[in-house]
PDB file of C-alpha atoms and ligand atoms in Angstrom:
ATOM      1  CA  MET A   1     109.588  18.681 120.785  1.00 48.00           C
ATOM      2  CA  SER A   2     111.663  16.657 122.537  1.00 49.00           C
ATOM      3  CA  LYS A   3     110.939  14.342 125.111  1.00 50.00           C
ATOM      4  CA  ALA A   4     112.206  16.407 127.975  1.00 55.00           C
ATOM      5  CA  GLY A   5     109.960  19.540 126.588  1.00 68.00           C
ATOM      6  CA  LYS A   6     113.094  21.222 125.247  1.00 82.00           C
ATOM      7  CA  VAL A   7     112.942  22.778 121.927  1.00 86.00           C
ATOM      8  CA  PRO A   8     115.410  21.657 119.686  1.00 88.00           C
ATOM      9  CA  THR A   9     117.364  23.542 117.450  1.00 94.00           C
ATOM     10  CA  LEU A  10     120.412  23.082 114.459  1.00 94.00           C
ATOM     11  CA  ARG A  11     122.556  25.519 112.284  1.00 96.00           C
ATOM     12  CA  LEU A  12     120.559  27.074 109.809  1.00 97.00           C
ATOM     13  CA  ASP A  13     122.217  26.303 107.754  1.00 97.00           C
ATOM     14  CA  ARG A  14     122.125  22.605 108.100  1.00 96.00           C
ATOM     15  CA  LEU A  15     117.579  23.222 108.825  1.00 97.00           C
ATOM     16  CA  LEU A  16     116.822  24.531 105.956  1.00 97.00           C
ATOM     17  CA  ALA A  17     119.913  22.168 103.473  1.00 97.00           C
ATOM     18  CA  ASN A  18     117.775  19.535 105.093  1.00 96.00           C
ATOM     19  CA  MET A  19     114.333  20.951 104.120  1.00 97.00           C
ATOM     20  CA  GLY A  20     115.299  21.265 100.933  1.00 96.00           C
ATOM     21  CA  TYR A  21     116.364  24.199 100.318  1.00 96.00           C
ATOM     22  CA  GLY A  22     119.414  23.610  99.259  1.00 96.00           C
ATOM     23  CA  SER A  23     123.040  22.474 100.006  1.00 95.00           C
ATOM     24  CA  ARG A  24     124.746  24.730 102.825  1.00 93.00           C
ATOM     25  CA  ARG A  25     126.795  27.053 100.505  1.00 95.00           C
ATOM     26  CA  GLU A  26     124.094  28.171  99.049  1.00 96.00           C
ATOM     27  CA  ILE A  27     121.822  28.601 101.747  1.00 96.00           C
ATOM     28  CA  GLY A  28     124.962  30.583 102.559  1.00 95.00           C
ATOM     29  CA  LEU A  29     124.908  32.903  99.221  1.00 96.00           C
ATOM     30  CA  LEU A  30     120.450  32.762 100.586  1.00 96.00           C
ATOM     31  CA  THR A  31     121.448  34.253 104.055  1.00 97.00           C
ATOM     32  CA  GLY A  32     124.273  36.729 102.018  1.00 96.00           C
ATOM     33  CA  ALA A  33     121.749  38.450  99.829  1.00 96.00           C
ATOM     34  CA  GLY A  34     119.067  38.847 103.121  1.00 97.00           C
ATOM     35  CA  LEU A  35     116.633  36.735 101.314  1.00 97.00           C
ATOM     36  CA  VAL A  36     116.193  34.511 104.688  1.00 97.00           C
ATOM     37  CA  VAL A  37     113.312  36.715 107.861  1.00 97.00           C
ATOM     38  CA  LEU A  38     112.512  35.111 110.962  1.00 97.00           C
ATOM     39  CA  ASP A  39     109.811  37.819 112.462  1.00 97.00           C
ATOM     40  CA  GLY A  40     110.579  40.430 110.382  1.00 97.00           C
ATOM     41  CA  ALA A  41     114.622  40.473 110.806  1.00 97.00           C
ATOM     42  CA  PRO A  42     116.829  38.974 107.539  1.00 97.00           C
ATOM     43  CA  LEU A  43     118.767  36.243 109.350  1.00 96.00           C
ATOM     44  CA  ARG A  44     122.776  37.349 108.303  1.00 93.00           C
ATOM     45  CA  ASP A  45     124.624  34.274 109.762  1.00 93.00           C
ATOM     46  CA  SER A  46     123.653  31.062 108.040  1.00 94.00           C
ATOM     47  CA  ASP A  47     125.426  29.352 110.835  1.00 94.00           C
ATOM     48  CA  GLN A  48     123.689  30.048 113.789  1.00 95.00           C
ATOM     49  CA  ARG A  49     120.937  28.235 115.697  1.00 96.00           C
ATOM     50  CA  ILE A  50     117.251  28.656 115.401  1.00 95.00           C
ATOM     51  CA  PRO A  51     115.218  26.691 117.432  1.00 94.00           C
ATOM     52  CA  VAL A  52     112.254  24.547 115.696  1.00 92.00           C
ATOM     53  CA  THR A  53     109.710  25.650 116.957  1.00 90.00           C
ATOM     54  CA  PRO A  54     106.175  23.734 115.082  1.00 84.00           C
ATOM     55  CA  ASP A  55     106.133  27.496 114.139  1.00 92.00           C
ATOM     56  CA  LEU A  56     108.458  28.268 112.378  1.00 95.00           C
ATOM     57  CA  ALA A  57     106.047  28.267 109.383  1.00 94.00           C
ATOM     58  CA  GLN A  58     104.438  31.432 110.257  1.00 95.00           C
ATOM     59  CA  ARG A  59     107.632  33.341 111.494  1.00 97.00           C
ATOM     60  CA  MET A  60     109.856  32.934 108.922  1.00 97.00           C
ATOM     61  CA  VAL A  61     109.973  33.330 105.296  1.00 98.00           C
ATOM     62  CA  VAL A  62     113.198  32.110 102.905  1.00 97.00           C
ATOM     63  CA  ASP A  63     113.316  33.993  99.544  1.00 96.00           C
ATOM     64  CA  GLY A  64     109.848  36.010 100.207  1.00 96.00           C
ATOM     65  CA  GLU A  65     107.705  32.588  99.829  1.00 96.00           C
ATOM     66  CA  PRO A  66     107.456  31.379 104.302  1.00 96.00           C
ATOM     67  CA  LEU A  67     108.596  28.263 105.238  1.00 97.00           C
ATOM     68  CA  ASP A  68     107.442  24.859 104.606  1.00 96.00           C
ATOM     69  CA  PRO A  69     106.215  23.211 107.837  1.00 95.00           C
ATOM     70  CA  PRO A  70     109.525  22.439 109.772  1.00 94.00           C
ATOM     71  CA  PRO A  71     111.323  18.465 110.675  1.00 93.00           C
ATOM     72  CA  GLY A  72     107.502  16.514 112.216  1.00 93.00           C
ATOM     73  CA  VAL A  73     105.603  17.473 109.561  1.00 96.00           C
ATOM     74  CA  ALA A  74     102.365  15.229 109.062  1.00 97.00           C
ATOM     75  CA  LEU A  75     100.266  15.215 106.371  1.00 98.00           C
ATOM     76  CA  MET A  76      96.506  13.616 105.323  1.00 98.00           C
ATOM     77  CA  LEU A  77      96.202  12.918 101.616  1.00 98.00           C
ATOM     78  CA  HIS A  78      93.388  11.859  99.721  1.00 98.00           C
ATOM     79  CA  LYS A  79      95.128   9.663  97.349  1.00 98.00           C
ATOM     80  CA  PRO A  80      94.131   8.704  93.413  1.00 98.00           C
ATOM     81  CA  LEU A  81      93.625   6.050  91.832  1.00 98.00           C
ATOM     82  CA  GLY A  82      97.120   4.861  90.290  1.00 97.00           C
ATOM     83  CA  VAL A  83      99.562   6.333  92.193  1.00 98.00           C
ATOM     84  CA  THR A  84     102.017   4.023  94.188  1.00 97.00           C
ATOM     85  CA  CYS A  85     103.166   3.938  97.719  1.00 97.00           C
ATOM     86  CA  SER A  86     106.980   3.492  97.180  1.00 92.00           C
ATOM     87  CA  HIS A  87     110.416   5.762  97.665  1.00 89.00           C
ATOM     88  CA  LYS A  88     111.362   4.082  94.830  1.00 87.00           C
ATOM     89  CA  GLU A  89     108.967   1.654  92.702  1.00 88.00           C
ATOM     90  CA  ALA A  90     108.042   2.583  88.509  1.00 90.00           C
ATOM     91  CA  GLY A  91     105.865   4.289  88.145  1.00 93.00           C
ATOM     92  CA  PRO A  92     104.418   7.412  89.798  1.00 96.00           C
ATOM     93  CA  LEU A  93     104.451   7.844  93.056  1.00 97.00           C
ATOM     94  CA  VAL A  94     102.995   9.090  96.350  1.00 97.00           C
ATOM     95  CA  TYR A  95     105.527  12.158  96.264  1.00 96.00           C
ATOM     96  CA  GLY A  96     105.241  12.504  93.086  1.00 96.00           C
ATOM     97  CA  LEU A  97     101.706  14.582  94.425  1.00 97.00           C
ATOM     98  CA  LEU A  98     104.347  16.308  97.145  1.00 96.00           C
ATOM     99  CA  PRO A  99     106.079  19.945  96.140  1.00 95.00           C
ATOM    100  CA  ASP A 100     109.937  18.783  94.147  1.00 94.00           C
ATOM    101  CA  ARG A 101     111.299  20.443  97.512  1.00 95.00           C
ATOM    102  CA  TRP A 102     109.330  17.766 100.360  1.00 94.00           C
ATOM    103  CA  ARG A 103     111.222  15.380  98.600  1.00 91.00           C
ATOM    104  CA  ARG A 104     114.684  16.142  99.448  1.00 93.00           C
ATOM    105  CA  ARG A 105     113.905  16.311 103.538  1.00 96.00           C
ATOM    106  CA  ASP A 106     115.556  14.562 105.891  1.00 96.00           C
ATOM    107  CA  PRO A 107     114.221  13.340 107.929  1.00 96.00           C
ATOM    108  CA  ALA A 108     112.296  11.929 105.133  1.00 96.00           C
ATOM    109  CA  LEU A 109     108.176  12.246 104.901  1.00 97.00           C
ATOM    110  CA  SER A 110     106.615   8.438 104.101  1.00 97.00           C
ATOM    111  CA  THR A 111     103.573   7.060 103.854  1.00 98.00           C
ATOM    112  CA  VAL A 112     101.809   5.912 108.107  1.00 98.00           C
ATOM    113  CA  GLY A 113     101.204   2.104 106.153  1.00 96.00           C
ATOM    114  CA  ARG A 114     100.833   1.956 102.740  1.00 96.00           C
ATOM    115  CA  LEU A 115      97.392   1.762 100.096  1.00 98.00           C
ATOM    116  CA  ASP A 116      97.617  -0.208  96.728  1.00 97.00           C
ATOM    117  CA  LYS A 117      98.306   1.746  93.684  1.00 97.00           C
ATOM    118  CA  GLU A 118      94.647   0.620  92.659  1.00 98.00           C
ATOM    119  CA  THR A 119      93.329   2.100  96.507  1.00 98.00           C
ATOM    120  CA  SER A 120      92.207   5.130  96.715  1.00 98.00           C
ATOM    121  CA  GLY A 121      91.498   7.984 100.415  1.00 98.00           C
ATOM    122  CA  LEU A 122      92.974   9.236 102.589  1.00 98.00           C
ATOM    123  CA  LEU A 123      96.746   8.249 103.155  1.00 98.00           C
ATOM    124  CA  LEU A 124      98.876   9.979 106.093  1.00 98.00           C
ATOM    125  CA  LEU A 125     102.767  10.625 105.312  1.00 98.00           C
ATOM    126  CA  THR A 126     104.632  12.092 108.859  1.00 98.00           C
ATOM    127  CA  ASP A 127     108.776  12.204 109.097  1.00 97.00           C
ATOM    128  CA  ASP A 128     108.579  12.196 112.525  1.00 96.00           C
ATOM    129  CA  GLY A 129     109.193   7.806 113.290  1.00 97.00           C
ATOM    130  CA  ALA A 130     107.590   8.215 116.612  1.00 97.00           C
ATOM    131  CA  LEU A 131     104.182   9.404 115.239  1.00 97.00           C
ATOM    132  CA  LEU A 132     104.050   6.710 112.758  1.00 97.00           C
ATOM    133  CA  HIS A 133     105.096   4.256 114.772  1.00 97.00           C
ATOM    134  CA  ARG A 134     101.574   5.680 116.953  1.00 97.00           C
ATOM    135  CA  ILE A 135     100.141   5.537 114.662  1.00 97.00           C
ATOM    136  CA  ILE A 136     100.713   1.474 113.080  1.00 96.00           C
ATOM    137  CA  SER A 137     101.220   0.356 116.357  1.00 95.00           C
ATOM    138  CA  PRO A 138      98.114  -2.824 117.209  1.00 93.00           C
ATOM    139  CA  LYS A 139      98.400  -1.604 121.158  1.00 93.00           C
ATOM    140  CA  ALA A 140      96.641   2.502 119.805  1.00 94.00           C
ATOM    141  CA  ASN A 141      94.296  -0.003 117.908  1.00 94.00           C
ATOM    142  CA  VAL A 142      93.768   2.037 115.166  1.00 97.00           C
ATOM    143  CA  ALA A 143      90.695   1.471 112.769  1.00 97.00           C
ATOM    144  CA  LYS A 144      90.689   1.571 109.489  1.00 98.00           C
ATOM    145  CA  ARG A 145      86.861   2.079 106.651  1.00 98.00           C
ATOM    146  CA  TYR A 146      86.554   1.104 103.717  1.00 98.00           C
ATOM    147  CA  GLN A 147      83.700   1.747 101.127  1.00 98.00           C
ATOM    148  CA  VAL A 148      84.039  -1.860  99.146  1.00 98.00           C
ATOM    149  CA  THR A 149      82.136  -2.183  95.279  1.00 98.00           C
ATOM    150  CA  LEU A 150      82.285  -5.952  94.518  1.00 98.00           C
ATOM    151  CA  ASP A 151      81.965  -7.661  90.992  1.00 98.00           C
ATOM    152  CA  ARG A 152      79.260  -9.838  92.697  1.00 98.00           C
ATOM    153  CA  PRO A 153      75.527 -10.024  95.007  1.00 98.00           C
ATOM    154  CA  LEU A 154      76.808  -9.853  98.509  1.00 98.00           C
ATOM    155  CA  LYS A 155      75.220 -13.333  99.899  1.00 97.00           C
ATOM    156  CA  GLY A 156      74.163 -11.607 103.460  1.00 97.00           C
ATOM    157  CA  ASN A 157      76.740 -13.882 105.927  1.00 97.00           C
ATOM    158  CA  GLU A 158      79.964 -11.934 104.769  1.00 98.00           C
ATOM    159  CA  ALA A 159      78.965  -9.654 107.881  1.00 98.00           C
ATOM    160  CA  ALA A 160      78.475 -12.551 110.225  1.00 98.00           C
ATOM    161  CA  ILE A 161      81.999 -14.914 108.608  1.00 98.00           C
ATOM    162  CA  PHE A 162      83.702 -11.701 109.080  1.00 98.00           C
ATOM    163  CA  ALA A 163      83.210 -10.741 112.635  1.00 98.00           C
ATOM    164  CA  SER A 164      84.007 -14.126 114.510  1.00 98.00           C
ATOM    165  CA  GLY A 165      87.357 -13.894 114.356  1.00 97.00           C
ATOM    166  CA  THR A 166      88.107 -17.365 112.905  1.00 97.00           C
ATOM    167  CA  LEU A 167      88.945 -15.889 108.932  1.00 98.00           C
ATOM    168  CA  MET A 168      92.015 -17.578 107.022  1.00 97.00           C
ATOM    169  CA  LEU A 169      93.002 -15.390 104.589  1.00 97.00           C
ATOM    170  CA  GLU A 170      94.954 -17.686 102.000  1.00 93.00           C
ATOM    171  CA  GLY A 171      98.563 -18.684 102.817  1.00 94.00           C
ATOM    172  CA  GLU A 172      98.020 -17.245 106.377  1.00 96.00           C
ATOM    173  CA  ASP A 173      98.113 -19.607 109.450  1.00 95.00           C
ATOM    174  CA  LYS A 174      96.257 -17.106 111.667  1.00 97.00           C
ATOM    175  CA  PRO A 175      93.283 -16.147 111.127  1.00 98.00           C
ATOM    176  CA  LEU A 176      92.142 -11.855 111.112  1.00 98.00           C
ATOM    177  CA  LEU A 177      90.975  -9.943 113.708  1.00 98.00           C
ATOM    178  CA  PRO A 178      87.248  -9.217 113.856  1.00 98.00           C
ATOM    179  CA  VAL A 179      85.727  -6.685 110.985  1.00 98.00           C
ATOM    180  CA  GLU A 180      83.537  -5.172 111.352  1.00 98.00           C
ATOM    181  CA  THR A 181      80.584  -5.100 108.183  1.00 98.00           C
ATOM    182  CA  GLU A 182      77.897  -2.102 107.406  1.00 98.00           C
ATOM    183  CA  VAL A 183      76.446  -2.989 104.417  1.00 98.00           C
ATOM    184  CA  HIS A 184      74.888  -0.767 101.846  1.00 98.00           C
ATOM    185  CA  GLY A 185      73.752  -2.362  98.788  1.00 98.00           C
ATOM    186  CA  GLU A 186      73.726  -5.574  96.408  1.00 98.00           C
ATOM    187  CA  THR A 187      77.748  -4.646  95.745  1.00 98.00           C
ATOM    188  CA  SER A 188      78.441  -2.160  98.727  1.00 98.00           C
ATOM    189  CA  ALA A 189      79.889  -2.029 101.591  1.00 98.00           C
ATOM    190  CA  ALA A 190      82.116  -0.463 104.416  1.00 98.00           C
ATOM    191  CA  VAL A 191      84.815  -2.675 106.308  1.00 98.00           C
ATOM    192  CA  THR A 192      85.808  -1.414 109.265  1.00 98.00           C
ATOM    193  CA  LEU A 193      90.194  -3.387 110.256  1.00 98.00           C
ATOM    194  CA  HIS A 194      91.429  -3.552 113.593  1.00 96.00           C
ATOM    195  CA  GLU A 195      94.951  -4.831 112.259  1.00 96.00           C
ATOM    196  CA  GLY A 196      96.835  -4.039 107.846  1.00 94.00           C
ATOM    197  CA  ARG A 197      97.162  -6.987 105.876  1.00 96.00           C
ATOM    198  CA  TYR A 198      99.127  -7.128 102.985  1.00 95.00           C
ATOM    199  CA  HIS A 199      95.817  -6.800 100.784  1.00 97.00           C
ATOM    200  CA  GLN A 200      94.103  -7.392 103.874  1.00 98.00           C
ATOM    201  CA  VAL A 201      90.559  -6.485 102.215  1.00 98.00           C
ATOM    202  CA  ARG A 202      89.908  -7.448  98.426  1.00 98.00           C
ATOM    203  CA  ARG A 203      91.592 -11.145  99.673  1.00 98.00           C
ATOM    204  CA  MET A 204      88.661 -10.967 102.501  1.00 98.00           C
ATOM    205  CA  PHE A 205      86.173 -11.611 100.296  1.00 98.00           C
ATOM    206  CA  ALA A 206      88.212 -13.384  97.395  1.00 97.00           C
ATOM    207  CA  ALA A 207      88.134 -15.973 100.715  1.00 97.00           C
ATOM    208  CA  ILE A 208      84.282 -16.339 100.629  1.00 97.00           C
ATOM    209  CA  GLY A 209      83.863 -16.513  96.953  1.00 97.00           C
ATOM    210  CA  ASN A 210      83.445 -12.316  95.614  1.00 98.00           C
ATOM    211  CA  HIS A 211      86.289 -10.296  94.556  1.00 98.00           C
ATOM    212  CA  VAL A 212      87.103  -6.572  95.023  1.00 98.00           C
ATOM    213  CA  VAL A 213      86.690  -4.346  91.818  1.00 98.00           C
ATOM    214  CA  ALA A 214      86.865  -0.789  93.948  1.00 98.00           C
ATOM    215  CA  LEU A 215      88.852   0.419  96.678  1.00 98.00           C
ATOM    216  CA  HIS A 216      88.231   3.337  99.205  1.00 98.00           C
ATOM    217  CA  ARG A 217      89.389   4.306 102.834  1.00 98.00           C
ATOM    218  CA  ASP A 218      87.635   7.005 104.387  1.00 98.00           C
ATOM    219  CA  ARG A 219      88.454   7.372 107.449  1.00 98.00           C
ATOM    220  CA  ILE A 220      91.325   6.322 110.426  1.00 98.00           C
ATOM    221  CA  GLY A 221      90.687   5.986 114.257  1.00 97.00           C
ATOM    222  CA  GLY A 222      88.011   9.588 114.041  1.00 97.00           C
ATOM    223  CA  LEU A 223      89.609  11.311 111.241  1.00 98.00           C
ATOM    224  CA  ALA A 224      87.646  11.411 107.621  1.00 98.00           C
ATOM    225  CA  LEU A 225      88.463  11.876 104.635  1.00 98.00           C
ATOM    226  CA  PRO A 226      87.733  15.267 104.456  1.00 98.00           C
ATOM    227  CA  ASP A 227      85.722  15.766 101.897  1.00 97.00           C
ATOM    228  CA  ASP A 228      87.510  19.175 100.201  1.00 98.00           C
ATOM    229  CA  LEU A 229      89.807  17.908 100.210  1.00 98.00           C
ATOM    230  CA  ALA A 230      90.198  16.766  95.887  1.00 98.00           C
ATOM    231  CA  ALA A 231      92.100  13.231  95.104  1.00 98.00           C
ATOM    232  CA  GLY A 232      95.795  13.662  94.591  1.00 98.00           C
ATOM    233  CA  ALA A 233      95.542  16.959  97.199  1.00 98.00           C
ATOM    234  CA  TYR A 234      97.511  16.844 100.248  1.00 98.00           C
ATOM    235  CA  ARG A 235      97.198  19.246 104.193  1.00 97.00           C
ATOM    236  CA  ILE A 236      99.281  19.814 106.620  1.00 96.00           C
ATOM    237  CA  MET A 237      97.586  18.425 109.877  1.00 97.00           C
ATOM    238  CA  GLY A 238      96.603  20.093 113.018  1.00 94.00           C
ATOM    239  CA  GLU A 239      97.462  18.362 116.498  1.00 93.00           C
ATOM    240  CA  ALA A 240      93.206  18.207 116.430  1.00 96.00           C
ATOM    241  CA  ASP A 241      93.943  16.151 113.547  1.00 97.00           C
ATOM    242  CA  ILE A 242      96.619  13.951 114.914  1.00 97.00           C
ATOM    243  CA  SER A 243      94.923  13.906 117.911  1.00 97.00           C
ATOM    244  CA  ALA A 244      91.757  12.266 116.185  1.00 97.00           C
ATOM    245  CA  VAL A 245      93.324  10.145 114.615  1.00 98.00           C
ATOM    246  CA  PHE A 246      93.513   8.429 118.401  1.00 96.00           C
ATOM    247  CA  GLY A 247      90.485   8.892 118.559  1.00 91.00           C
ATOM    248  CA  GLY A 248      87.073   7.276 118.023  1.00 60.00           C
ATOM    249  CA  ASN A 249      89.253   3.677 118.970  1.00 48.00           C
ATOM    250  CA  PRO A 250      88.388   2.426 123.000  1.00 41.00           C
ATOM    251  CA  ALA A 251      91.698   2.478 125.140  1.00 38.00           C
TER     252      ALA A 251
HETATM  253  N1  URA B   1      93.060  -4.222 101.920  1.00 76.68           N
HETATM  254  C1  URA B   1      93.479  -3.920 100.667  1.00 76.68           C
HETATM  255  O1  URA B   1      92.766  -5.046  99.971  1.00 76.68           O
HETATM  256  N2  URA B   1      94.473  -3.192  99.916  1.00 76.68           N
HETATM  257  C2  URA B   1      94.273  -1.683 100.425  1.00 76.68           C
HETATM  258  O2  URA B   1      95.532  -1.003  99.704  1.00 76.68           O
HETATM  259  C3  URA B   1      93.354  -1.473 101.902  1.00 76.68           C
HETATM  260  C4  URA B   1      93.414  -2.872 102.908  1.00 76.68           C
END
């Protein structure tokens, strides 16, 4: 929905081409064959304008399958180890975990921030630039929690150092914002960050003489990685999931 609350409309061929269903000519062939159906009735004119409402995926069928989520979609993905948050680097990419057609969408899906190749856990993706910026904006203070496994035993002073707001990372000139730490075991802890600097968790532990051997993000704001979302799987976010991202934080 636009800011003014008006439902945006798009030509049917433009909408489906932007969602990766083919060229406008190919969409014309699909509609001509009666294979694009809205509310049970075939749409014959590929140049007719369609209100792009969030429920379109429940109302439109393309070539016998429900329409993909229309533009304005957000996903939560359980990022496995070994895939990169990039559109163009070599090797397996997070976008390769999505259906092929979704990789041809315009606007494209982008990750909300990044996780390192060797970090697993909750990763959000969206094609909604305004939502993406709202989540990463420092004003929203969306906290991120990481489960950390370390190479060497914790000494007991880590929580105080991370909470101090004075820890400097190598090569930087501004101290880190305070980080909350929960110690779970000799070599395991959870840290909750209120900012996202490059390789922050690994560099925080390196700064105090330890080494992260495994890193997993299990929470963004008030949204936890669902237990039943397997590594490599994704789920379309509903309004409640999006509100949860902004919940659990002071205003
Ligand atoms: N901190 C890191 O070091 N790596 C991540 O992927 C996220 C936070």
